[in-house]
Structure formats: structure tokens, C-alpha cells
Amino acid sequence: MSNQNNQILKNTNAQILDEFNASIMFDKELYAQDITGSIAHSKMLCNQGILTKDEQEAIEKGLLQVKDEIESGQFKFSLETEDIHMAVESRLTEIIGEPGKRLHTARSRNDQVATDFRLYVQDKTESIKAQLKELIEVFVEVANKHTTTLIPGMTHLQHAQPLNFGYHLLAYANMFKRDFERFESSYKRNNFSPLGSAALAGTPHNIDRFLSSEILGFDAPTPHAMDTVSDRDFALEILFNISTCMMHVSRISEELVTWSSYEFQFVRMSDEYATTSSIMPQKKNPDVPELLRGKTGRVYGNLISLLTVMKGLPLAYNKDTQEDKEGVFDSVKTVEISIKILTEVIRTMIVNVDKMEAACKIGHLSATDLADFLVQKQNMPFRTAYYITKDVVATANSLNKDISELTLDEIRSANEELKNIDEEILMYLDLRNSMNARISFGGTSTIQTVEQIKVFEEWLKKV
Ligand code: ARG
């Protein structure tokens, strides 16, 4: 009895260990890259006389069959072949026999996994860039419709100065453009081939790493074998780039949640993107931007996880590194769906121009313009102008008016220094004029905003 129990325990332990050790459950995601990498490796080996032409052809054909089997769902993944690299190679050998056993000449799973993973990261970097471009296009398109729509600009979430809504949206277009450029520069920095680094020190076989690099579309082979098999900077970069991008997604989502609240009513999200409550029949909830905001947390977690995995690793490869993949897959999928959904939310949101403009009449948004007027027209020191303007704000408050609604007499009565102020001031206090007065480069005036849109349109044509 006790013997039997021991037997059961042993089996179970072995199974648990297999499962613990294996990565096939998740790294099968890399099957296409693994096959592409292996075909390139076999071509290089053939070119170097390490494989015969027949062997190479058999290997390539066999690998393509494995690919078909995986894509059609026939392939049997099993814990016995620990990871995608072993799974593909062992099935290949089942199909083609001897030549399959020669494929692993002059390579190790260490450079193989580094190659596959890098190919994946490079592929995803390109597709995320394409998605970001579309998102930026939508921001610019909607911005273009609202270059004269007033919206209160805020600091500390308090009304500050009038903006146009197009300008506000262009702030996000700028954030996502920086994201695009970050992905772009990571792509360039990481476009080097690990293949042929072998286990850690290179190989005595007469390989041509430049050739396999070229076949795979990399710029060149990486320069140091040991660094290469232990390096995951490229994975950290995509995690950081995705985190920063999701931080931007989260910030616009936060604004959408606020803007669609009853108190604001600046925008209404298209019905598809708003959900109802299971208990309160009257409700329309902004679940979609809330989820976009919430998913950002998980994405940050993936970045911190991998940074932590890497921080104590001695050179060169360590199995800890197997923990690099799930977080990257998860972050990639999250950012892909998030950008896709955000693009549609922005494209379809209904902008309530009247509410935005009405909100501008609260909070004395043009107060700074009065101070600027006193500085520019009366050569007053700014600090003096600031205190005089405070008196005008107090007068407006006592009359229950916005500063932009005061009559000339009311302004003149607010402070001794203003008793002869020119009628021109009324124009300065006008909210639309206030917005349009900000003509400095990068400012909110409609003229500047239209310029900024043109620059974006030019950029979009080029990328
Ligand atoms: N599954 C492993 C990983 O993802 C592949 C490399 C294994 N190398 C090794 N020497 N055990 O990192």
C-alpha cells in the first residue's frame, strides 16, 4: 500500500515538474518565428556545406508541414517536448527522419529562443506602429472639425484658460506620435540577429551569421554571443513602449470618463461603447474607457516583472529567462485591442459643442487676458496687473457674472487703476478672442492649431 502510494506520488511529482519546467503552453505562440528561424538556419548551413541541398530541402518542406499542422489544429502539443523549439524539431524528425536531426547543428535553444522572441517583438513593433498611425489619424481628423470649438482648459482640474477642442485632442496626437517614434527607434536598435550565438560562446562550425541575419531581415548579426543569449533588453523595450503608450491611452480614457459624466456632458460615447447597469435602468456607463484605464495597470506589472527577473541574472543564459514571454504576449495583446478600441471610441464620440462652450463661461477663463492687457497696453508690471485683475474677478463674483460678461463700467469700478481703461478691454475678455490670442508657436489659437494639424498631415503622409 505504502509502495503504491509512493509510486503515485512519484508520478505526480514528475508530472508537476514537467509542467513546471515546460513553456510549451505559452511559447507555442512563437511557432511561426521558430519555423522561419529554422528555415533560415538550414539555408545558411546548406550554403556553408554543413547540410546537403537534399537535406536542406527536406528540412524546409518538413518545417512547412509542421507549420500547416499547427495552423490547422492537428498538431499535438505535449509537455514531453518542453518548449516550441523541441516540439517543432521532434515533429520534424518524425516526418523527415535523419535530416531533421541535423538541423540543430551550430545552434542552441539559447540563441534559437532569442531569435524567435526577437522576431516576434520586431513583428509586433511594426504592427503596433501601424495601429498607432491610424489612431493619430483619427485624433487629427476629429481635431480638424473642432478648431473653433471652445473648451475650458484646466490646470489642477480647475478652469484655467479657454482652448479649442481640436487643440486639446492634438495633445494626444502628440503623445501617440512620440509612442510611434519610440517603437520605431526600438525597432532600429534591436534589429540584429542572435542566430548562431549558440549556447553562449559561439560555435566551432564554419557558419555565416551574416547570411542567416540577412535571410531573416535583420540588419546584421549581434556582435557578442554571450551578451546575446542573456540579453532581453529588446523585450524590456517593447514592454516599456507599451506601458508608456497605455499610460497615454489611460489618460484620454480618464478624460472620456469625466467628459461623459452628467456634470460635464462634453461628449457622449456612441452606444456601442457605453454599457448599461444591471440594476439601474437609466444608466449608461463608460465601461470601455474604464477598462482601458484599468488594463494599464497589468501592462505596467509585466514591465516590472521582467525587469525584476533580469536584475540578478549571472551571465549567460539562465532558465529564469523563460519567464520573459507571457508578460510580453499579454502586454502586446492588451495594447493591440486597446488601441483598436480607442480609435473607434474617438472616431464615433459625439461632441457636445454647446456644453463645452457654456462651461467656458464659468471660472473667469479670460482673467489672464486682462492682466496681459494691462502689461501690454499700460506697461504695468505683471504682478501689479495680477492683483488688479483679482479685484475684477471679485467684482464679477459679487455680480454673479463671468469676467467675460462684465460691462465696461463694471470693470472700471473694480479698481481705481482701471477707471479710465479703454473699451478695447472688452474684446480682450471675450473667450474666443482669448483663445485666438495665443498665437505663440505651439499655442492654442485656431491659426496655430490649424498649422499643427498641417504638420501632422504631412507627417502622416510620410510614415
Ligand atoms: N524554453 C526556453 C526559454 O524559453 C528555451 C531555452 C532553453 N534553453 C536551455 N538551455 N534550457 O527560455
GROMACS .gro file of C-alpha atoms in nm, residues 117-460:
model
  344
  117PHE     CA    1   1.145   3.613  -2.948
  118ARG     CA    2   1.322   3.899  -3.118
  119LEU     CA    3   1.145   3.823  -3.446
  120TYR     CA    4   0.816   3.829  -3.258
  121VAL     CA    5   0.896   4.158  -3.087
  122GLN     CA    6   1.004   4.315  -3.417
  123ASP     CA    7   0.685   4.194  -3.593
  124LYS     CA    8   0.467   4.331  -3.318
  125THR     CA    9   0.657   4.658  -3.307
  126GLU     CA   10   0.568   4.710  -3.672
  127SER     CA   11   0.202   4.619  -3.632
  128ILE     CA   12   0.159   4.838  -3.324
  129LYS     CA   13   0.314   5.126  -3.519
  130ALA     CA   14   0.056   5.078  -3.794
  131GLN     CA   15  -0.224   5.084  -3.539
  132LEU     CA   16  -0.083   5.397  -3.375
  133LYS     CA   17  -0.074   5.569  -3.710
  134GLU     CA   18  -0.445   5.505  -3.754
  135LEU     CA   19  -0.518   5.630  -3.405
  136ILE     CA   20  -0.324   5.951  -3.470
  137GLU     CA   21  -0.510   5.996  -3.799
  138VAL     CA   22  -0.840   5.980  -3.614
  139PHE     CA   23  -0.729   6.229  -3.349
  140VAL     CA   24  -0.618   6.468  -3.624
  141GLU     CA   25  -0.942   6.421  -3.819
  142VAL     CA   26  -1.162   6.494  -3.519
  143ALA     CA   27  -0.934   6.780  -3.413
  144ASN     CA   28  -0.977   6.930  -3.759
  145LYS     CA   29  -1.353   6.953  -3.703
  146HIS     CA   30  -1.315   7.136  -3.375
  147THR     CA   31  -1.050   7.404  -3.420
  148THR     CA   32  -1.303   7.672  -3.322
  149THR     CA   33  -1.497   7.477  -3.058
  150LEU     CA   34  -1.423   7.631  -2.717
  151ILE     CA   35  -1.347   7.408  -2.421
  152PRO     CA   36  -1.223   7.513  -2.079
  153GLY     CA   37  -0.852   7.437  -2.047
  154MET     CA   38  -0.768   7.322  -1.698
  155THR     CA   39  -0.483   7.301  -1.456
  156HIS     CA   40  -0.537   7.114  -1.126
  157LEU     CA   41  -0.869   7.016  -1.286
  158GLN     CA   42  -0.979   7.378  -1.231
  159HIS     CA   43  -1.084   7.604  -1.514
  160ALA     CA   44  -0.778   7.795  -1.637
  161GLN     CA   45  -0.786   7.937  -1.992
  162PRO     CA   46  -1.004   7.878  -2.297
  163LEU     CA   47  -0.876   7.634  -2.557
  164ASN     CA   48  -1.023   7.496  -2.873
  165PHE     CA   49  -1.120   7.130  -2.851
  166GLY     CA   50  -0.914   7.041  -3.158
  167TYR     CA   51  -0.607   7.170  -2.978
  168HIS     CA   52  -0.689   6.958  -2.674
  169LEU     CA   53  -0.713   6.647  -2.894
  170LEU     CA   54  -0.385   6.729  -3.064
  171ALA     CA   55  -0.213   6.693  -2.728
  172TYR     CA   56  -0.300   6.323  -2.752
  173ALA     CA   57  -0.194   6.306  -3.115
  174ASN     CA   58   0.146   6.431  -2.996
  175MET     CA   59   0.165   6.168  -2.721
  176PHE     CA   60   0.084   5.886  -2.961
  177LYS     CA   61   0.329   6.025  -3.216
  178ARG     CA   62   0.604   6.005  -2.955
  179ASP     CA   63   0.494   5.647  -2.887
  180PHE     CA   64   0.513   5.570  -3.257
  181GLU     CA   65   0.865   5.711  -3.268
  182ARG     CA   66   0.967   5.517  -2.957
  183PHE     CA   67   0.858   5.190  -3.121
  184GLU     CA   68   1.037   5.297  -3.436
  185SER     CA   69   1.366   5.365  -3.261
  186SER     CA   70   1.345   5.040  -3.063
  187TYR     CA   71   1.297   4.854  -3.389
  188LYS     CA   72   1.615   5.004  -3.529
  189ARG     CA   73   1.815   4.944  -3.212
  190ASN     CA   74   1.711   4.580  -3.187
  191ASN     CA   75   1.719   4.473  -3.548
  192PHE     CA   76   2.015   4.237  -3.505
  193SER     CA   77   2.022   3.862  -3.535
  194PRO     CA   78   2.103   3.642  -3.234
  195LEU     CA   79   2.114   3.328  -3.450
  196GLY     CA   80   2.448   3.150  -3.444
  197SER     CA   81   2.546   3.276  -3.100
  198ALA     CA   82   2.490   2.913  -2.997
  199ALA     CA   83   2.486   2.828  -2.626
  200LEU     CA   84   2.693   3.123  -2.508
  201ALA     CA   85   3.031   3.136  -2.678
  202GLY     CA   86   2.975   3.089  -3.049
  203THR     CA   87   3.049   2.767  -3.238
  204PRO     CA   88   3.344   2.591  -3.398
  205HIS     CA   89   3.132   2.518  -3.709
  206ASN     CA   90   3.200   2.730  -4.015
  207ILE     CA   91   2.873   2.924  -4.005
  208ASP     CA   92   2.783   3.253  -4.169
  209ARG     CA   93   2.585   3.461  -3.922
  210PHE     CA   94   2.564   3.746  -4.170
  211LEU     CA   95   2.378   3.523  -4.412
  212SER     CA   96   2.118   3.398  -4.163
  213SER     CA   97   2.078   3.754  -4.037
  214GLU     CA   98   2.011   3.875  -4.391
  215ILE     CA   99   1.764   3.594  -4.463
  216LEU     CA  100   1.570   3.690  -4.151
  217GLY     CA  101   1.558   4.059  -4.239
  218PHE     CA  102   1.787   4.175  -3.961
  219ASP     CA  103   2.046   4.446  -4.028
  220ALA     CA  104   2.341   4.239  -3.904
  221PRO     CA  105   2.426   3.968  -3.652
  222THR     CA  106   2.463   4.075  -3.288
  223PRO     CA  107   2.827   4.137  -3.201
  224HIS     CA  108   2.874   3.926  -2.886
  225ALA     CA  109   2.743   3.572  -2.841
  226MET     CA  110   2.732   3.564  -2.462
  227ASP     CA  111   2.565   3.904  -2.431
  228THR     CA  112   2.312   3.797  -2.694
  229VAL     CA  113   2.185   3.480  -2.527
  230SER     CA  114   2.138   3.654  -2.195
  231ASP     CA  115   2.001   3.984  -2.325
  232ARG     CA  116   1.632   4.068  -2.305
  233ASP     CA  117   1.659   4.445  -2.346
  234PHE     CA  118   1.453   4.422  -2.664
  235ALA     CA  119   1.169   4.262  -2.465
  236LEU     CA  120   1.200   4.523  -2.193
  237GLU     CA  121   1.188   4.795  -2.454
  238ILE     CA  122   0.863   4.677  -2.603
  239LEU     CA  123   0.720   4.641  -2.251
  240PHE     CA  124   0.826   4.996  -2.169
  241ASN     CA  125   0.699   5.131  -2.501
  242ILE     CA  126   0.365   4.958  -2.447
  243SER     CA  127   0.347   5.083  -2.089
  244THR     CA  128   0.405   5.443  -2.194
  245CYS     CA  129   0.153   5.407  -2.475
  246MET     CA  130  -0.103   5.257  -2.236
  247MET     CA  131  -0.038   5.541  -1.993
  248HIS     CA  132  -0.147   5.776  -2.273
  249VAL     CA  133  -0.446   5.554  -2.352
  250SER     CA  134  -0.535   5.566  -1.986
  251ARG     CA  135  -0.513   5.946  -1.968
  252ILE     CA  136  -0.754   6.004  -2.256
  253SER     CA  137  -0.977   5.733  -2.108
  254GLU     CA  138  -0.985   5.922  -1.780
  255GLU     CA  139  -1.089   6.235  -1.967
  256LEU     CA  140  -1.358   6.043  -2.154
  257VAL     CA  141  -1.497   5.912  -1.827
  258THR     CA  142  -1.504   6.266  -1.688
  259TRP     CA  143  -1.636   6.428  -2.004
  260SER     CA  144  -1.919   6.180  -2.035
  261SER     CA  145  -2.032   6.230  -1.673
  262TYR     CA  146  -2.356   6.411  -1.602
  263GLU     CA  147  -2.166   6.707  -1.456
  264PHE     CA  148  -1.966   6.763  -1.776
  265GLN     CA  149  -2.165   6.617  -2.067
  266PHE     CA  150  -1.891   6.731  -2.307
  267VAL     CA  151  -1.902   6.409  -2.504
  268ARG     CA  152  -2.133   6.117  -2.543
  269MET     CA  153  -1.983   5.787  -2.635
  270SER     CA  154  -2.151   5.602  -2.913
  271ASP     CA  155  -2.397   5.346  -2.771
  272GLU     CA  156  -2.173   5.057  -2.871
  273TYR     CA  157  -1.911   5.176  -2.626
  274ALA     CA  158  -2.135   5.254  -2.335
  275THR     CA  159  -2.297   4.982  -2.129
  276THR     CA  160  -2.599   4.971  -1.906
  277SER     CA  161  -2.625   4.883  -1.540
  278SER     CA  162  -2.782   4.552  -1.432
  279ILE     CA  163  -2.977   4.730  -1.158
  280MET     CA  164  -3.014   5.094  -1.259
  281PRO     CA  165  -3.210   5.104  -1.585
  282GLN     CA  166  -3.138   5.470  -1.652
  283LYS     CA  167  -2.760   5.430  -1.661
  284LYS     CA  168  -2.506   5.447  -1.940
  285ASN     CA  169  -2.168   5.353  -1.806
  286PRO     CA  170  -1.830   5.427  -1.964
  287ASP     CA  171  -1.704   5.070  -1.910
  288VAL     CA  172  -1.486   5.080  -2.218
  289PRO     CA  173  -1.261   5.372  -2.118
  290GLU     CA  174  -1.264   5.242  -1.762
  291LEU     CA  175  -1.129   4.908  -1.883
  292LEU     CA  176  -0.869   5.080  -2.098
  293ARG     CA  177  -0.758   5.268  -1.787
  294GLY     CA  178  -0.765   4.953  -1.576
  295LYS     CA  179  -0.571   4.734  -1.817
  296THR     CA  180  -0.284   4.981  -1.800
  297GLY     CA  181  -0.203   4.852  -1.450
  298ARG     CA  182  -0.147   4.497  -1.574
  299VAL     CA  183   0.077   4.619  -1.851
  300TYR     CA  184   0.297   4.809  -1.602
  301GLY     CA  185   0.312   4.489  -1.396
  302ASN     CA  186   0.454   4.298  -1.692
  303LEU     CA  187   0.732   4.555  -1.730
  304ILE     CA  188   0.823   4.544  -1.361
  305SER     CA  189   0.812   4.161  -1.365
  306LEU     CA  190   1.067   4.126  -1.639
  307LEU     CA  191   1.292   4.400  -1.500
  308THR     CA  192   1.290   4.206  -1.175
  309VAL     CA  193   1.356   3.870  -1.343
  310MET     CA  194   1.658   4.016  -1.519
  311LYS     CA  195   1.817   4.210  -1.236
  312GLY     CA  196   2.005   3.930  -1.065
  313LEU     CA  197   2.098   3.700  -1.352
  314PRO     CA  198   2.459   3.596  -1.387
  315LEU     CA  199   2.590   3.556  -1.742
  316ALA     CA  200   2.488   3.386  -1.961
  317TYR     CA  201   2.155   3.203  -2.019
  318ASN     CA  202   1.951   3.110  -1.713
  319LYS     CA  203   1.616   2.938  -1.712
  320ASP     CA  204   1.468   3.238  -1.529
  321THR     CA  205   1.463   3.396  -1.871
  322GLN     CA  206   1.182   3.162  -1.976
  323GLU     CA  207   0.964   3.393  -1.766
  324ASP     CA  208   1.014   3.669  -2.025
  325LYS     CA  209   0.738   3.567  -2.263
  326GLU     CA  210   0.396   3.559  -2.104
  327GLY     CA  211   0.413   3.921  -1.990
  328VAL     CA  212   0.518   4.037  -2.335
  329PHE     CA  213   0.242   3.836  -2.506
  330ASP     CA  214  -0.010   3.975  -2.261
  331SER     CA  215   0.106   4.336  -2.300
  332VAL     CA  216   0.110   4.307  -2.679
  333LYS     CA  217  -0.243   4.169  -2.690
  334THR     CA  218  -0.363   4.432  -2.445
  335VAL     CA  219  -0.216   4.725  -2.632
  336GLU     CA  220  -0.342   4.592  -2.966
  337ILE     CA  221  -0.700   4.565  -2.856
  338SER     CA  222  -0.678   4.889  -2.658
  339ILE     CA  223  -0.557   5.100  -2.950
  340LYS     CA  224  -0.813   4.941  -3.177
  341ILE     CA  225  -1.099   5.020  -2.942
  342LEU     CA  226  -0.976   5.368  -2.854
  343THR     CA  227  -0.952   5.451  -3.224
  344GLU     CA  228  -1.321   5.366  -3.268
  345VAL     CA  229  -1.427   5.544  -2.949
  346ILE     CA  230  -1.264   5.867  -3.066
  347ARG     CA  231  -1.393   5.827  -3.421
  348THR     CA  232  -1.752   5.779  -3.308
  349MET     CA  233  -1.781   6.000  -2.998
  350ILE     CA  234  -2.045   6.269  -3.011
  351VAL     CA  235  -1.909   6.609  -2.915
  352ASN     CA  236  -2.145   6.839  -2.732
  353VAL     CA  237  -2.019   7.176  -2.853
  354ASP     CA  238  -2.282   7.375  -2.663
  355LYS     CA  239  -2.194   7.219  -2.329
  356MET     CA  240  -1.824   7.276  -2.384
  357GLU     CA  241  -1.874   7.639  -2.476
  358ALA     CA  242  -2.120   7.702  -2.191
  359ALA     CA  243  -1.865   7.560  -1.945
  360CYS     CA  244  -1.617   7.821  -2.063
  361LYS     CA  245  -1.835   8.092  -1.906
  362ILE     CA  246  -1.759   7.955  -1.563
  363GLY     CA  247  -1.436   8.028  -1.383
  364HIS     CA  248  -1.320   8.356  -1.543
  365LEU     CA  249  -1.111   8.184  -1.809
  366SER     CA  250  -1.010   8.517  -1.965
  367ALA     CA  251  -0.877   8.670  -1.642
  368THR     CA  252  -0.516   8.625  -1.756
  369ASP     CA  253  -0.603   8.826  -2.069
  370LEU     CA  254  -0.695   9.127  -1.855
  371ALA     CA  255  -0.360   9.106  -1.676
  372ASP     CA  256  -0.181   9.067  -2.013
  373PHE     CA  257  -0.372   9.368  -2.149
  374LEU     CA  258  -0.255   9.587  -1.858
  375VAL     CA  259   0.103   9.472  -1.915
  376GLN     CA  260   0.096   9.517  -2.292
  377LYS     CA  261  -0.113   9.835  -2.325
  378GLN     CA  262  -0.038  10.017  -1.999
  379ASN     CA  263   0.316   9.894  -1.940
  380MET     CA  264   0.214   9.778  -1.595
  381PRO     CA  265   0.441   9.529  -1.408
  382PHE     CA  266   0.280   9.185  -1.434
  383ARG     CA  267   0.249   9.135  -1.057
  384THR     CA  268   0.059   9.464  -1.020
  385ALA     CA  269  -0.168   9.369  -1.309
  386TYR     CA  270  -0.227   9.032  -1.144
  387TYR     CA  271  -0.359   9.193  -0.823
  388ILE     CA  272  -0.577   9.443  -1.009
  389THR     CA  273  -0.725   9.156  -1.209
  390LYS     CA  274  -0.805   8.975  -0.884
  391ASP     CA  275  -1.025   9.274  -0.792
  392VAL     CA  276  -1.208   9.245  -1.123
  393VAL     CA  277  -1.265   8.873  -1.058
  394ALA     CA  278  -1.403   8.962  -0.713
  395THR     CA  279  -1.637   9.218  -0.871
  396ALA     CA  280  -1.757   8.961  -1.125
  397ASN     CA  281  -1.816   8.709  -0.845
  398SER     CA  282  -2.017   8.962  -0.648
  399LEU     CA  283  -2.231   9.028  -0.957
  400ASN     CA  284  -2.267   8.657  -1.024
  401LYS     CA  285  -2.111   8.703  -1.367
  402ASP     CA  286  -1.816   8.562  -1.554
  403ILE     CA  287  -1.537   8.810  -1.619
  404SER     CA  288  -1.616   8.786  -1.991
  405GLU     CA  289  -1.970   8.913  -1.922
  406LEU     CA  290  -1.878   9.234  -1.735
  407THR     CA  291  -1.972   9.572  -1.882
  408LEU     CA  292  -1.709   9.843  -1.923
  409ASP     CA  293  -1.849  10.032  -1.622
  410GLU     CA  294  -1.835   9.726  -1.403
  411ILE     CA  295  -1.470   9.672  -1.496
  412ARG     CA  296  -1.385  10.037  -1.436
  413SER     CA  297  -1.545  10.028  -1.094
  414ALA     CA  298  -1.345   9.727  -0.977
  415ASN     CA  299  -1.019   9.909  -0.909
  416GLU     CA  300  -0.901  10.270  -0.903
  417GLU     CA  301  -0.631  10.192  -1.165
  418LEU     CA  302  -0.897  10.083  -1.412
  419LYS     CA  303  -1.118  10.387  -1.403
  420ASN     CA  304  -1.001  10.506  -1.745
  421ILE     CA  305  -0.940  10.171  -1.905
  422ASP     CA  306  -1.003  10.162  -2.278
  423GLU     CA  307  -1.315   9.998  -2.418
  424GLU     CA  308  -1.082   9.770  -2.611
  425ILE     CA  309  -1.054   9.558  -2.295
  426LEU     CA  310  -1.396   9.407  -2.366
  427MET     CA  311  -1.253   9.245  -2.674
  428TYR     CA  312  -0.966   9.100  -2.474
  429LEU     CA  313  -1.204   8.944  -2.224
  430ASP     CA  314  -1.406   8.772  -2.495
  431LEU     CA  315  -1.349   8.398  -2.462
  432ARG     CA  316  -1.299   8.322  -2.829
  433ASN     CA  317  -1.062   8.616  -2.867
  434SER     CA  318  -0.877   8.494  -2.561
  435MET     CA  319  -0.826   8.153  -2.721
  436ASN     CA  320  -0.726   8.311  -3.051
  437ALA     CA  321  -0.483   8.549  -2.884
  438ARG     CA  322  -0.249   8.260  -2.803
  439ILE     CA  323  -0.060   8.273  -3.128
  440SER     CA  324   0.280   8.175  -2.993
  441PHE     CA  325   0.431   7.866  -3.159
  442GLY     CA  326   0.255   7.562  -3.014
  443GLY     CA  327  -0.022   7.776  -2.869
  444THR     CA  328  -0.398   7.714  -2.881
  445SER     CA  329  -0.518   7.984  -3.126
  446THR     CA  330  -0.715   7.844  -3.417
  447ILE     CA  331  -0.439   7.966  -3.650
  448GLN     CA  332  -0.174   7.775  -3.458
  449THR     CA  333  -0.395   7.468  -3.425
  450VAL     CA  334  -0.455   7.458  -3.799
  451GLU     CA  335  -0.077   7.487  -3.852
  452GLN     CA  336  -0.022   7.196  -3.613
  453ILE     CA  337  -0.279   6.989  -3.799
  454LYS     CA  338  -0.097   7.058  -4.126
  455VAL     CA  339   0.231   6.939  -3.975
  456PHE     CA  340   0.059   6.620  -3.860
  457GLU     CA  341  -0.095   6.563  -4.201
  458GLU     CA  342   0.246   6.597  -4.364
  459TRP     CA  343   0.399   6.359  -4.111
  460LEU     CA  344   0.119   6.106  -4.162
   0.00000   0.00000   0.00000
